[in-house]
Amino acid sequence: MPAFTFTVNGSSVTVEAPADLPMLWVLRDLLGITGPKYGCGVDVCKACTSHLDGEAFNPCVTPVADCAGRTVTTIEGLADGDQLHPVQEAWLDVDVPQCGFCQPGQIMATVALLRHNPNPTDADIDAIANICRCGTYVRIRQAIKQAAQSMG
Ligand code: FES
Ligand code: FES
């Protein structure tokens, strides 16, 4: 089986896997990194949203071969030691989650959005396609605005 080396949450890792194995299964099953959730497997629900070289990506439809030599960040890699990311702090302040399942993806999508757009409008926030079947969208919007303010 081919081997692939990449960086995950600051550590270099090498895995042996079929080249077309979706990165979501590499993270969850081979590396035990379970923050990225499996919802649909077809790039629709966005529950698996993580970052590839700092940009939001969906590992359920990204083969491991495409991640070789690159940098993957999951929700587990967002905090700086004990210091939570400002987006995580805002999520806690606003008490966003209900069941929680979609929330790692929501947070990772938000961090990617704020990186490019530190002052998102409601329309920019609406463009986040992550699904929350608990309907926490109002609190997500509030937390995004709070995070934007605290980071600005
Ligand atoms: S699991 Fe639904 S987009 Fe990845
Ligand atoms: S908090 Fe339950 S799916 Fe979003």
Coordinates of C-alpha atoms and ligand atoms in Angstrom, one line a residue:
M1 CA 0.0 0.0 0.0
P2 CA 1.4 3.5 -0.8
A3 CA 2.5 5.8 2.0
F4 CA 1.5 9.4 2.4
T5 CA 3.2 12.0 4.6
F6 CA 1.5 15.3 5.6
T7 CA 1.2 17.6 8.6
V8 CA -1.8 17.3 10.9
N9 CA -2.4 19.8 13.7
G10 CA 1.3 20.6 13.8
S11 CA 2.7 17.1 13.6
S12 CA 4.1 15.3 10.6
V13 CA 2.4 11.9 10.1
T14 CA 2.8 9.1 7.6
V15 CA 0.0 6.7 6.8
E16 CA -0.3 3.7 4.5
A17 CA -3.5 3.8 2.7
P18 CA -5.1 3.4 -0.7
A19 CA -4.5 6.6 -2.7
D20 CA -8.2 7.2 -3.1
L21 CA -9.1 6.7 0.6
P22 CA -11.0 9.8 1.7
M23 CA -9.1 11.9 4.1
L24 CA -12.0 11.8 6.6
W25 CA -11.3 8.1 7.2
V26 CA -7.6 8.7 7.4
L27 CA -8.2 11.3 10.1
R28 CA -10.9 9.4 12.0
D29 CA -10.0 5.8 11.6
L30 CA -6.2 5.7 11.1
L31 CA -5.3 8.7 13.2
G32 CA -8.1 8.8 15.8
I33 CA -8.9 12.5 15.1
T34 CA -12.7 12.5 15.4
G35 CA -13.5 16.2 15.5
P36 CA -14.3 16.2 11.7
K37 CA -17.8 14.5 11.6
Y38 CA -19.3 12.2 9.0
G39 CA -22.7 13.3 7.9
C40 CA -23.2 12.7 4.2
G41 CA -19.9 11.7 2.6
V42 CA -20.7 13.6 -0.5
D43 CA -19.7 17.2 0.2
V44 CA -23.2 18.4 1.1
C45 CA -23.6 18.6 4.9
K46 CA -20.2 20.1 5.6
A47 CA -20.0 18.3 9.0
C48 CA -16.4 17.2 8.2
T49 CA -15.1 20.8 7.4
S50 CA -11.5 21.2 8.3
H51 CA -8.6 23.1 6.8
L52 CA -6.1 22.2 4.0
D53 CA -3.2 24.7 3.9
G54 CA -5.4 27.1 5.8
E55 CA -8.5 26.9 3.5
A56 CA -11.7 25.2 4.4
F57 CA -12.0 21.7 2.7
N58 CA -14.2 18.7 3.0
P59 CA -12.1 15.6 3.8
C60 CA -15.0 13.3 3.0
V61 CA -14.4 13.9 -0.7
T62 CA -10.7 14.6 -0.6
P63 CA -8.5 11.6 -1.3
V64 CA -5.5 11.1 1.0
A65 CA -3.2 11.4 -2.0
D66 CA -4.3 15.0 -2.5
C67 CA -3.1 15.9 1.0
A68 CA 0.4 14.6 0.6
G69 CA 3.0 17.2 1.6
R70 CA 0.3 19.6 2.7
T71 CA -1.0 20.9 6.1
V72 CA -4.2 19.7 7.5
T73 CA -5.9 21.4 10.5
T74 CA -8.9 20.0 12.3
I75 CA -10.8 21.4 15.2
E76 CA -8.4 19.6 17.5
G77 CA -5.6 21.8 16.2
L78 CA -7.4 25.2 16.5
A79 CA -6.5 26.1 20.1
D80 CA -3.0 27.3 20.9
G81 CA -2.2 25.1 23.8
D82 CA -4.7 26.0 26.6
Q83 CA -5.6 29.2 24.7
L84 CA -8.8 28.6 22.7
H85 CA -9.2 30.3 19.4
P86 CA -11.4 33.5 19.6
V87 CA -14.0 31.7 17.5
Q88 CA -14.2 28.9 20.0
E89 CA -14.4 31.5 22.8
A90 CA -17.3 33.2 21.1
W91 CA -19.1 29.8 20.6
L92 CA -18.8 29.2 24.3
D93 CA -20.0 32.7 25.3
V94 CA -23.0 32.4 23.0
D95 CA -23.6 28.8 24.0
V96 CA -24.2 27.9 20.4
P97 CA -24.4 24.0 20.2
Q98 CA -27.4 21.9 20.7
C99 CA -26.5 18.3 19.9
G100 CA -23.1 19.5 18.9
F101 CA -22.6 17.2 15.9
C102 CA -22.3 19.9 13.3
Q103 CA -20.3 22.4 15.4
P104 CA -16.7 21.4 14.7
G105 CA -17.5 22.0 11.0
Q106 CA -19.3 25.2 11.7
I107 CA -16.4 26.6 13.7
M108 CA -13.8 25.5 11.1
A109 CA -15.9 27.1 8.4
T110 CA -16.1 30.3 10.4
V111 CA -12.4 30.5 11.1
A112 CA -11.7 30.1 7.3
L113 CA -14.3 32.8 6.6
L114 CA -12.9 35.3 9.1
R115 CA -9.4 34.7 7.7
H116 CA -10.4 36.2 4.4
N117 CA -13.2 38.4 5.5
P118 CA -12.8 39.8 9.0
N119 CA -16.1 41.7 8.9
P120 CA -18.6 39.4 7.3
T121 CA -22.1 40.8 6.4
D122 CA -25.2 38.7 7.0
A123 CA -25.0 37.7 3.4
D124 CA -21.4 36.5 3.8
I125 CA -22.5 34.5 6.8
D126 CA -25.5 33.0 4.9
A127 CA -23.0 31.8 2.3
I128 CA -21.6 29.3 4.9
A129 CA -23.2 26.1 3.7
N130 CA -22.8 24.0 6.8
I131 CA -26.1 22.3 7.8
C132 CA -27.3 22.3 11.4
R133 CA -30.3 20.0 11.8
C134 CA -30.8 21.4 15.3
G135 CA -31.3 24.8 13.8
T136 CA -28.7 26.7 15.8
Y137 CA -28.2 29.2 12.9
V138 CA -29.3 32.3 14.9
R139 CA -26.7 31.6 17.6
I140 CA -24.1 30.7 15.0
R141 CA -24.6 34.1 13.4
Q142 CA -24.4 35.9 16.8
A143 CA -21.1 34.0 17.6
I144 CA -19.6 34.8 14.3
K145 CA -20.3 38.5 14.8
Q146 CA -18.9 38.4 18.3
A147 CA -15.8 36.6 17.2
A148 CA -15.3 39.1 14.4
Q149 CA -15.5 41.9 16.9
S150 CA -13.1 40.3 19.4
M151 CA -10.6 39.6 16.6
G152 CA -10.9 43.1 15.0
Ligands
FES1 S1 -19.5 14.5 5.6 FE1 -21.0 15.8 4.7 S2 -19.7 17.2 3.6 FE2 -18.3 15.8 4.5
FES2 S1 -26.1 21.4 16.9 FE1 -27.1 19.6 16.3 S2 -26.7 19.5 14.2 FE2 -26.0 21.4 14.7

